[in-house]
Coordinates of C-alpha atoms in Angstrom, one line a residue:
Chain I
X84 CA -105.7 72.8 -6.6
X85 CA -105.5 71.9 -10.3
X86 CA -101.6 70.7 -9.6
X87 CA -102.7 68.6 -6.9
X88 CA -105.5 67.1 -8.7
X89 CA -103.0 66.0 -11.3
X90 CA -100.5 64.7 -9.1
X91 CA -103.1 62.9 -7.9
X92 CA -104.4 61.4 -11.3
X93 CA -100.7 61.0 -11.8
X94 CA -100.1 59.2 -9.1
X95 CA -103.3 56.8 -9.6
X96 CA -102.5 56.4 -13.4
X97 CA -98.7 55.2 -12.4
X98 CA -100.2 52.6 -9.9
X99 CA -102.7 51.2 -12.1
X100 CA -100.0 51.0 -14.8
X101 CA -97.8 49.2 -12.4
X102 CA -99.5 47.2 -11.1
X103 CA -100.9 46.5 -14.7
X104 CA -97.1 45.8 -15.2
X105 CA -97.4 43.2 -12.6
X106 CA -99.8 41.6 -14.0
X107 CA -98.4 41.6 -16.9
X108 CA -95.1 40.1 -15.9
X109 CA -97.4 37.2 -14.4
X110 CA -99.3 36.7 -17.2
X111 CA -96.0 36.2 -19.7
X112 CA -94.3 33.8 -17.4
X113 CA -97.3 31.6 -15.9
X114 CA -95.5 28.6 -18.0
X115 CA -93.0 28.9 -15.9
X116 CA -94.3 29.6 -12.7
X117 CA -95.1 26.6 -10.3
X118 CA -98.8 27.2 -9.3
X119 CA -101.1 30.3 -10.8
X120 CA -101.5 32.4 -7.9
X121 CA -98.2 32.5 -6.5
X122 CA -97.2 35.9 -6.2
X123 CA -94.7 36.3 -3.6
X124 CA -92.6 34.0 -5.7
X125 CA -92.4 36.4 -8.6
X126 CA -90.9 39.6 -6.5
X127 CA -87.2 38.4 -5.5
X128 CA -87.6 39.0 -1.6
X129 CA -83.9 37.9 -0.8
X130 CA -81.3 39.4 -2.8
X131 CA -79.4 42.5 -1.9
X132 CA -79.6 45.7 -3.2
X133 CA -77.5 46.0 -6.6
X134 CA -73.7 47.6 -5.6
X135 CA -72.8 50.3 -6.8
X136 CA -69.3 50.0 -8.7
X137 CA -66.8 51.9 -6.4
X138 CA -64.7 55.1 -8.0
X139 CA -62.4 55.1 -5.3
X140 CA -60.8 51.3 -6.9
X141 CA -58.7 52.8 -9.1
X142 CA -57.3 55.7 -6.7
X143 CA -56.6 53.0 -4.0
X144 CA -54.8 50.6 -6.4
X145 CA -52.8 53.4 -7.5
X146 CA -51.7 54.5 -4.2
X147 CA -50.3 50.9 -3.6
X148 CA -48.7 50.3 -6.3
X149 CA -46.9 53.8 -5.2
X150 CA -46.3 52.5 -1.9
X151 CA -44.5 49.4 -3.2
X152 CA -42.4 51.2 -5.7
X153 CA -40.9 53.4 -3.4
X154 CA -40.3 50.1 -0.9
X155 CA -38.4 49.0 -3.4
X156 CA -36.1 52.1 -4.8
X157 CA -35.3 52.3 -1.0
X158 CA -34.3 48.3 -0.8
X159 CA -32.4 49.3 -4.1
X160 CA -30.4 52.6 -2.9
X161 CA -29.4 50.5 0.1
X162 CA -26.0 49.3 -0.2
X163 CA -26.5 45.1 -1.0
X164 CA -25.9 42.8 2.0
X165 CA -22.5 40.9 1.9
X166 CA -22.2 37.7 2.7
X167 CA -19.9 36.6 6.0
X168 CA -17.0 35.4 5.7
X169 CA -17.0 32.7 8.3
X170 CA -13.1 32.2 8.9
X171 CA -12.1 35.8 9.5
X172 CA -15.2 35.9 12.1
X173 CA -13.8 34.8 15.0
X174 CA -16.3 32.7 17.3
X175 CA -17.0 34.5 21.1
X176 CA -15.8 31.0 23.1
X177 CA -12.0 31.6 21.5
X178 CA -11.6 35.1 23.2
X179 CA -11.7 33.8 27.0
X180 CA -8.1 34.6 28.8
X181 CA -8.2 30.8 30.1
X182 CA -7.5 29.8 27.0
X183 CA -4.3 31.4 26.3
X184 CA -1.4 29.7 26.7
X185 CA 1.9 30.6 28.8
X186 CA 4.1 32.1 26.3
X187 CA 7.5 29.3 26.2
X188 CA 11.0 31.0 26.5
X189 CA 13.0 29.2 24.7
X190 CA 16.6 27.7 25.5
X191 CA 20.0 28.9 23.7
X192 CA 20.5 25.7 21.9
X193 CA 17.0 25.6 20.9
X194 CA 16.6 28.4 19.1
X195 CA 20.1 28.3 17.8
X196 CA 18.9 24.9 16.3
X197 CA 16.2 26.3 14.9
X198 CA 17.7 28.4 12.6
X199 CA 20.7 26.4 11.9
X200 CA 17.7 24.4 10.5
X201 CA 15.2 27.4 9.3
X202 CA 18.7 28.3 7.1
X203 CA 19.1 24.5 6.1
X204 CA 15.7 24.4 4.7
X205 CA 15.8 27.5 2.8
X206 CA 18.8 26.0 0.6
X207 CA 17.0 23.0 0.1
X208 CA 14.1 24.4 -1.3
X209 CA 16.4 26.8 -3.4
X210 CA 18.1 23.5 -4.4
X211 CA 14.5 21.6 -4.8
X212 CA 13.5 24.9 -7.3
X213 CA 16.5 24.7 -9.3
X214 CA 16.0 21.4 -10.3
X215 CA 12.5 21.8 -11.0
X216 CA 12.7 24.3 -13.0
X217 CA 15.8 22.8 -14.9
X218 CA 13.7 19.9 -16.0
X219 CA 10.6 21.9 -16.8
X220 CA 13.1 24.3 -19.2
X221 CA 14.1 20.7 -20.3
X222 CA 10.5 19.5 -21.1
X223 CA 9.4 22.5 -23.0
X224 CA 12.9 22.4 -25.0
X225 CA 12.7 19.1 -25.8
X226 CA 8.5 19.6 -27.2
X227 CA 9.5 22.8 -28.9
X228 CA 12.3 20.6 -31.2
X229 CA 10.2 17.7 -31.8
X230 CA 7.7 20.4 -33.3
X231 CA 10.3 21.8 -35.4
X232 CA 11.2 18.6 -36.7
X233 CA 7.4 18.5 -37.1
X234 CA 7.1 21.1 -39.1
X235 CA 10.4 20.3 -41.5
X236 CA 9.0 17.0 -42.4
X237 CA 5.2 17.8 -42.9
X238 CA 3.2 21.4 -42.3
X239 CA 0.0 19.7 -41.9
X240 CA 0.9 17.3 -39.2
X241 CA 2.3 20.7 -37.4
X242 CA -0.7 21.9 -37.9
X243 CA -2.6 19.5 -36.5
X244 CA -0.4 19.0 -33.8
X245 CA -0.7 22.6 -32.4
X246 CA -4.5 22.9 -32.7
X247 CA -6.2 23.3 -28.9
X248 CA -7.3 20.0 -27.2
X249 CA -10.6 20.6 -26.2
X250 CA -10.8 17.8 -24.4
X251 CA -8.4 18.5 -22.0
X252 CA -9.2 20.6 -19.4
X253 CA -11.3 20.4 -17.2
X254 CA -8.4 18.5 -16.1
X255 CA -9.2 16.4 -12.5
X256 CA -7.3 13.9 -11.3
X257 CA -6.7 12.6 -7.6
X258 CA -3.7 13.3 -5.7
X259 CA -1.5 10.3 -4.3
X260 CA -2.3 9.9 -0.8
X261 CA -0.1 8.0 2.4
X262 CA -1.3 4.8 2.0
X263 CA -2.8 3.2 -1.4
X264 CA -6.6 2.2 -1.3
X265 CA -7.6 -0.5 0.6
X266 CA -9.7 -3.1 -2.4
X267 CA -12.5 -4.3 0.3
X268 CA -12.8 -1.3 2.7
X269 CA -16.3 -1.3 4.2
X270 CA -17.4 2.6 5.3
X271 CA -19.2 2.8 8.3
X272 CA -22.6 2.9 8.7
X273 CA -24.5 6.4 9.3
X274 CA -26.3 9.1 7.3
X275 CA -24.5 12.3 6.1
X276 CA -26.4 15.6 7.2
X277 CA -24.5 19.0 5.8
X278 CA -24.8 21.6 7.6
X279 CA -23.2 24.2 5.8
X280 CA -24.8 27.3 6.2
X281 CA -25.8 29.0 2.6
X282 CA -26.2 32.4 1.8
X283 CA -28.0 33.8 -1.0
X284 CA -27.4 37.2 -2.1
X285 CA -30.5 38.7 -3.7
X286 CA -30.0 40.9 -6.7
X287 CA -32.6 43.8 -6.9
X288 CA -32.8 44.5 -10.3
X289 CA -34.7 46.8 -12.4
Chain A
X115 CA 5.6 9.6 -66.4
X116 CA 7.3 10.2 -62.6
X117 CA 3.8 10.2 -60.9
X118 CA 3.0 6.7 -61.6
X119 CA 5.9 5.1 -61.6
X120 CA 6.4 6.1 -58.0
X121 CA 2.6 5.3 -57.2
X122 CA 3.1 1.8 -58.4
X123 CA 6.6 1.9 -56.5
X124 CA 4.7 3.0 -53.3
X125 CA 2.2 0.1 -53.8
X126 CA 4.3 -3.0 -54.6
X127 CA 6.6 -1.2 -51.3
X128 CA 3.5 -1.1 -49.5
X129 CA 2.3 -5.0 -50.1
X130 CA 5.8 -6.1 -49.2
X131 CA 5.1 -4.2 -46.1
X132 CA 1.9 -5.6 -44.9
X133 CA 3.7 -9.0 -45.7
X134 CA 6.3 -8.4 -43.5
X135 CA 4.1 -7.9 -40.8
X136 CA 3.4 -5.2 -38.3
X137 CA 6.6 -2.8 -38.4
X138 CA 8.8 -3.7 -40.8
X139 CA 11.1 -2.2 -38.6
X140 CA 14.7 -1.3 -39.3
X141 CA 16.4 -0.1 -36.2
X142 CA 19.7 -1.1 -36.9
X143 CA 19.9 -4.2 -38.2
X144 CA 21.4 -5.3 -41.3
X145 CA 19.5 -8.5 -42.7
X146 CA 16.0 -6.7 -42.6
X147 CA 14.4 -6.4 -46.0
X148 CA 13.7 -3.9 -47.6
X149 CA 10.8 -2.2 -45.9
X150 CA 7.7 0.4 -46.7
X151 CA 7.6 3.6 -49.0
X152 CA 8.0 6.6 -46.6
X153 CA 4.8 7.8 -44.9
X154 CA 5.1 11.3 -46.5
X155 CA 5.7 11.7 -50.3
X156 CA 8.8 13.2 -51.0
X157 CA 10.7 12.9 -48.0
X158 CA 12.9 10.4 -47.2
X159 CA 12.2 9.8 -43.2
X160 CA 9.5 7.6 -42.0
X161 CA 7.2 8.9 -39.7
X162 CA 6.3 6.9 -36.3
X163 CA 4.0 7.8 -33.2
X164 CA 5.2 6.3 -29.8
X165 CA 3.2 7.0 -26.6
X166 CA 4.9 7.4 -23.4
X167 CA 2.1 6.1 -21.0
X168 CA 2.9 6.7 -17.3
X169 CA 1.1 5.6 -14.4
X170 CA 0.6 8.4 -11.7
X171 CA 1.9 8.0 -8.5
X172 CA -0.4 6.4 -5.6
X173 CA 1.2 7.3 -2.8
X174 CA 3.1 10.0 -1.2
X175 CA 6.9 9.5 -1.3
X176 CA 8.9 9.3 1.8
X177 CA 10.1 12.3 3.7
X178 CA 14.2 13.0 3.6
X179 CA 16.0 13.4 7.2
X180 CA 15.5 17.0 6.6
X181 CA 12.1 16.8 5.9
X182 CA 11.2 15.5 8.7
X183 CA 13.0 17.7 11.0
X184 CA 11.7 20.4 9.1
X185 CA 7.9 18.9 9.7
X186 CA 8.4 18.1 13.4
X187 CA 9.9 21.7 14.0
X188 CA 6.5 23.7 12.3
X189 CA 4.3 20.8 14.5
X190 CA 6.1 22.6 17.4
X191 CA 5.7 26.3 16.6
X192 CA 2.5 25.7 15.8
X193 CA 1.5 24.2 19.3
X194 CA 3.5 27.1 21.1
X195 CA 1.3 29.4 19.0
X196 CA -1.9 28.1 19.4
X197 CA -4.8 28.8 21.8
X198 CA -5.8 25.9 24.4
X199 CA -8.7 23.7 22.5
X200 CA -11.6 22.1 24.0
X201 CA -9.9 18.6 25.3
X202 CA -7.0 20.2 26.6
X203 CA -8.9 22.7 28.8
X204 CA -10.5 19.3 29.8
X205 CA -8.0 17.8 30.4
X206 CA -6.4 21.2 32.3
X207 CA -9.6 21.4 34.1
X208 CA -9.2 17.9 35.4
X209 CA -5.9 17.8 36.4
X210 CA -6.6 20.6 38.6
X211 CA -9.9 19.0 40.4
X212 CA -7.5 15.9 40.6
X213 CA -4.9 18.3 42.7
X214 CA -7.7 19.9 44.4
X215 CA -9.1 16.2 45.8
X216 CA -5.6 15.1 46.7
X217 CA -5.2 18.8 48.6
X218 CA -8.6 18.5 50.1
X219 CA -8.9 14.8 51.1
X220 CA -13.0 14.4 50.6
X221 CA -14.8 13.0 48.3
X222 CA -17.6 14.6 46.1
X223 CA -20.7 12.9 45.8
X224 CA -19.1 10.1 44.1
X225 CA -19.3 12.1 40.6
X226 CA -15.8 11.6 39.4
X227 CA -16.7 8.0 38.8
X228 CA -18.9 8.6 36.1
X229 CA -17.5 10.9 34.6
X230 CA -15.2 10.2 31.4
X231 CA -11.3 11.2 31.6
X232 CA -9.8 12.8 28.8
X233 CA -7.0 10.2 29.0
X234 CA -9.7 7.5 28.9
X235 CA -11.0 8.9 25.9
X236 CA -7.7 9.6 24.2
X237 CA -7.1 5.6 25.1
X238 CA -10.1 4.2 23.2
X239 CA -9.4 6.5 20.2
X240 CA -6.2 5.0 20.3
X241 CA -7.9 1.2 20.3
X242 CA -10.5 2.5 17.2
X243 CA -7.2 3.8 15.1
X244 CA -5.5 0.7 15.6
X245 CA -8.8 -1.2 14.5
X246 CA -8.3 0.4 11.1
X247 CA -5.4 -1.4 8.7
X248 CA -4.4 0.5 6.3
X249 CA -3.3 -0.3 2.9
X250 CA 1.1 -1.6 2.1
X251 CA 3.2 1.5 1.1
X252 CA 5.6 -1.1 -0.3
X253 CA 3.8 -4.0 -1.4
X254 CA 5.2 -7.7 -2.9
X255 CA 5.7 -6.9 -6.1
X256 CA 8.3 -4.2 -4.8
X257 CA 10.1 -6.9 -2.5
X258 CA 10.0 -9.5 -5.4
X259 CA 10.7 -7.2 -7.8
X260 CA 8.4 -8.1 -10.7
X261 CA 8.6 -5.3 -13.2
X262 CA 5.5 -6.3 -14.8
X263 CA 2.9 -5.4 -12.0
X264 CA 1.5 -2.7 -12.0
X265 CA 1.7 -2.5 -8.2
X266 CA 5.0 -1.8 -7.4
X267 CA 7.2 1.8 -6.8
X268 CA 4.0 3.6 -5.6
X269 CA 5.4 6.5 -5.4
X270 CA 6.5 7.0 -8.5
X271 CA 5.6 7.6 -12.3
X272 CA 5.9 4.0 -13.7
X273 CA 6.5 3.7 -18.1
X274 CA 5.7 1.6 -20.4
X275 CA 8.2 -0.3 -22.2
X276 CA 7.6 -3.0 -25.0
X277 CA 10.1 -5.0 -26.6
X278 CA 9.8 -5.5 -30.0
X279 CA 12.0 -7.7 -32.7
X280 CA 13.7 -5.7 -35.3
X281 CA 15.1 -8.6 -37.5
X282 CA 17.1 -10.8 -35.2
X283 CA 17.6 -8.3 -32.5
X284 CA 15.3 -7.9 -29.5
X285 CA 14.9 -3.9 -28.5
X286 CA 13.2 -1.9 -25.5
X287 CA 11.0 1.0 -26.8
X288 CA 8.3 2.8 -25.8
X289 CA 5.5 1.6 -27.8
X290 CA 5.0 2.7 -31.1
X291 CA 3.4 2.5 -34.5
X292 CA 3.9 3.5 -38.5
X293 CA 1.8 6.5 -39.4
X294 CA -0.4 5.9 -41.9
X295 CA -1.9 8.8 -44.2
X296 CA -5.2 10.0 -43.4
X297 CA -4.5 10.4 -39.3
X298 CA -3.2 12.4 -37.0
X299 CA 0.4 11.9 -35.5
X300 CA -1.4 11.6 -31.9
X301 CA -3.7 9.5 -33.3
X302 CA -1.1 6.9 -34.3
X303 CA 0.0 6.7 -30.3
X304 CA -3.5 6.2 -29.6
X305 CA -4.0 3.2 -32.1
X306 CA -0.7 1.8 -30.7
X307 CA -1.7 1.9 -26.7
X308 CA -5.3 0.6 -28.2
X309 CA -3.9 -2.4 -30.7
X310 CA -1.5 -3.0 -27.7
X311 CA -3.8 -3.7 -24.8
X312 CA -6.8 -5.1 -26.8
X313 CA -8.8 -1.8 -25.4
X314 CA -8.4 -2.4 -21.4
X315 CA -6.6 0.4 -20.6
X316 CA -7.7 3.8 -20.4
X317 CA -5.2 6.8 -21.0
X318 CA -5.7 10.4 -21.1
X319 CA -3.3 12.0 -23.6
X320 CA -2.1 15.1 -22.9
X321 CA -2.4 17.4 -25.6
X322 CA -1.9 17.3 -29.6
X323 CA 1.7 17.9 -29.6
X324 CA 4.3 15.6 -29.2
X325 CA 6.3 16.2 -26.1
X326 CA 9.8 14.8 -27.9
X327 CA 11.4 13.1 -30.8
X328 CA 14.1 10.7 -31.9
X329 CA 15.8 10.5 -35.1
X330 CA 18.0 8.1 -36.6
X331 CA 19.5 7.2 -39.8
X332 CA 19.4 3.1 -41.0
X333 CA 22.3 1.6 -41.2
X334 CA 24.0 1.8 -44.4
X335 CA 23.1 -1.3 -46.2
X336 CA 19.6 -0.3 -45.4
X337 CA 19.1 2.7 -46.7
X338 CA 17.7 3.4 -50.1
X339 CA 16.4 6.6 -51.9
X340 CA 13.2 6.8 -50.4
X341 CA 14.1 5.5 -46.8
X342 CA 17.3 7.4 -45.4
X343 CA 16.0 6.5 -41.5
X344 CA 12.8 7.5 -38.9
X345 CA 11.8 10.0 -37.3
X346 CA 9.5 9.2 -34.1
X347 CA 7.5 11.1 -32.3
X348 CA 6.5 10.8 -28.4
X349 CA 2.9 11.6 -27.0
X350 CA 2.8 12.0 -23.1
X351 CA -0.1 9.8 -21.9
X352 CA -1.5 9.3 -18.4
X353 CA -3.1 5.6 -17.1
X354 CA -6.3 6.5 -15.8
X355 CA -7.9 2.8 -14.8
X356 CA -7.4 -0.8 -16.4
X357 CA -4.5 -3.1 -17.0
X358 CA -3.6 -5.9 -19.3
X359 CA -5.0 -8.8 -19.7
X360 CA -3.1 -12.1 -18.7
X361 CA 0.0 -11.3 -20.7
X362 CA 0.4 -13.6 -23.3
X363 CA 3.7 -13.0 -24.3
X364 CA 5.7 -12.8 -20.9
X365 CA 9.3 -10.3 -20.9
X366 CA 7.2 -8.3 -23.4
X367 CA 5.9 -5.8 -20.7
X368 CA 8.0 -3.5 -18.4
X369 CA 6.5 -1.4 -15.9
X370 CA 9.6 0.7 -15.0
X371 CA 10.7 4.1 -13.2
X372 CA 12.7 6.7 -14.8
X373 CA 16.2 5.2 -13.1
X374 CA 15.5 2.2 -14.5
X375 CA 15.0 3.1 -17.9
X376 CA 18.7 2.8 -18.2
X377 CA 18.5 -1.0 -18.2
X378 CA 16.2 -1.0 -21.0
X379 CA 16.8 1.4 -23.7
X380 CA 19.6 2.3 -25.7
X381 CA 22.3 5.3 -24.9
X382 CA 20.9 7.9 -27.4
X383 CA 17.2 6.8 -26.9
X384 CA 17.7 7.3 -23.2
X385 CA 19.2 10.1 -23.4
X386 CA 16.3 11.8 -25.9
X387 CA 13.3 10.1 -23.5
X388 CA 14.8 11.4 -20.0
X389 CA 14.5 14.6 -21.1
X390 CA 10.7 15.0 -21.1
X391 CA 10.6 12.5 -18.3
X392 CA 10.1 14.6 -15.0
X393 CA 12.1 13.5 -12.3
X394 CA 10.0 12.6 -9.4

């Protein structure tokens, strides 16, 4: 009996003292409010309910983070992807039968021609190496004694004269062709799409 | 005491020099005067840079009998080898339907018209090849033989040869300068090939040593104390674009190949320049 009459007197003082509050709240702010009696404009009918802040975040960015890691040690343990080799890959349309030829037997004095000549050629070049490398032993002889003679009459020109040229290599130079350039050769006309294929090989790093 | 007398030796030596002119030069000949103090103190040779500038080759050279043979018989394996391309399973393909319509005696729809023969197309390739005119492998200044265009013996490594006065006598040479203290020996060649052609050509020289030298002793009247004979030196330098300017001074200026060198330039000069000359 007593406890219910104090949670009754309780309960009446925490609604007067509320909605004292109230009033109170109007009473501080009626500069700001647009007309005197507007009540409904003072309680904030719209928003939501404040969120709550979530503990499971941190657990759930965690357990991606571990997903990705391990994505990636497995990417890594994998052995890398090579790039193909286009010329030893040899295209599907080559393999068809039809396209072999008849093999050719060859007649006696062809093939005795052919190596009379295979055995002709093989001198030559023998020949054509000899003489090559005659006048590159030449050459070098021939710089290696103008450097002596370098060095008796000054050491510092020597010097000089067997420092590195920086400037030259990268060497480049255009090889002679059949016939010499033509002075008013007009290209024809058209655009120039490459399509070479490119591979990138990606490096997984750690 | 010595010091200066042979400083004021070298400089009275030296005016007389820049009197005489550009290369007081004393290859063999006998009424020369007297001519510069040597380039390096204390020895008795002078010191000159020459360049050797060569002109690549444009074209190709010409096969040999053997060559050829050689060429046509690879061509040949290489066809016996190979696998049947595209066109010529066209043209396979059609020579059989050809068969096939003389066999069967009907014709088809009136198809073959349209379509395009391999021998048709090999015919207007043919036509588009011959369009194209390709530049002279042997041009006029070969068949005229003018040695001092640049445009002849495409196929070969041309030199530069100059012909200086050396008192009363005229003498080939590859071009060359007086070394003067204070520079290197290669760049003495360059500030001949630059003095030379006013600065129109372009030449990439081909290291810091000199590929070859030549030595020679004055003749006896010339020689004094300081000045027993030169020593040159030979830089290996490639033409890369440009030519001279309208030669003012015409049978100054040989564009030549290694056999013709011969014509040119003394015995032992020829003899020490053909050796780091490479035979084409």
């Amino acid at each position: 009996m007593a406890l219910a009459a104090l949670g009754v007197s309780a309960r009446a003082l925490r609604s007067r003292s509320w909605l004292l509050g109230t009033w109170q709240t109007q009473i501080r702010d009626t500069h700001q409010r647009a007309s005197l009696l507007s009540f409904w404009e003072l309680i904030p009918m719209r928003a939501e309910p404040l969120r709550k802040k979530k503990k499971v975040d941190p657990k759930k960015d965690q357990a991606v983070k571990d997903r990705l890691k391990k994505r990636i040690r497995r990417l890594e343990k994998a052995s890398q992807e090579l790039i193909p080799i286009e010329d030893f890959i040899t295209p599907v349309r080559l393999l068809d039968k039809a396209r072999q030829r008849p093999p050719v037997e060859l007649p006696f004095e062809e093939s005795e021609r052919r190596a009379l000549l295979l055995k002709k050629w093989s001198l030559y070049k023998h020949q054509e190496h000899e003489k090559e490398r005659d006048a590159i032993r030449t050459m070098l002889k021939s710089q290696q004694e103008a450097l002596q003679e370098l060095q008796l009459m000054s050491p510092e020109l020597h010097a000089e004269a067997t420092k590195r040229d920086l400037s030259l290599f990268p060497f480049e130079r255009e090889g002679p062709d059949y016939t010499p350039p033509v002075s008013n050769y007009q290209p024809p006309e058209g655009r120039y799409h490459d399509i070479t294929k490119v591979y990138t090989q990606v490096e997984f790093k750690r | 005491m010595a010091a200066p007398i042979r400083q004021s030796l070298f400089g009275v030596a030296k005016g007389r020099w820049r009197f005489e002119g550009l290369w007081a030069g004393s290859l063999g000949s006998r009424s020369l005067a007297l001519a510069a103090a040597p380039s390096i103190s204390g020895s008795p040779w002078r010191l000159l840079g020459a360049v050797c500038l060569q002109r690549p080759p444009l074209v190709s050279k010409p096969l040999t009998p053997l060559q050829e043979e050689m060429a046509a018989l690879l061509q040949q394996i290489e066809v016996e080898r190979s696998l049947y391309s595209d066109h010529e399973l066209r043209a396979l393909d059609e020579a059989q339907q050809l068969a096939k319509k003389k066999a069967d005696l009907y014709d088809e729809e009136g198809d073959e018209q349209n379509v395009l023969l391999t021998q048709d197309m090999e015919d207007a390739w043919e036509q588009k090849f011959l369009q194209f005119k390709p530049g002279a492998r042997i041009t006029e200044a070969d068949k005229k033989n003018d040695r001092t265009s640049l445009h002849r013996k495409l196929d070969r490594n041309l030199v530069l040869l100059v012909k200086e006065k050396l008192g009363d006598q005229d003498v080939w040479m590859l071009p060359q300068a007086e070394w003067q203290p204070g520079e290197t020996l290669r760049g003495t060649a360059e500030r001949t090939l630059a003095t030379l052609s006013e600065n129109n050509l372009e030449a990439k020289f081909l290291g810091n040593a000199p590929c070859g030298h030549y030595k020679f002793k004055f003749p006896q009247a010339m020689r004094t104390e300081s000045s027993l004979g030169a020593k040159i030196f030979f830089f290996k330098a490639l033409l890369v674009t440009g030519d001279f300017s309208q030669p003012r001074k015409k049978g100054q200026r040989v564009w030549v190949c290694k056999e013709e060198l011969g014509d040119y330039l003394r015995p032992k000069y020829l003899a020490q320049v053909r050796r780091f000359l490479l035979d084409l």
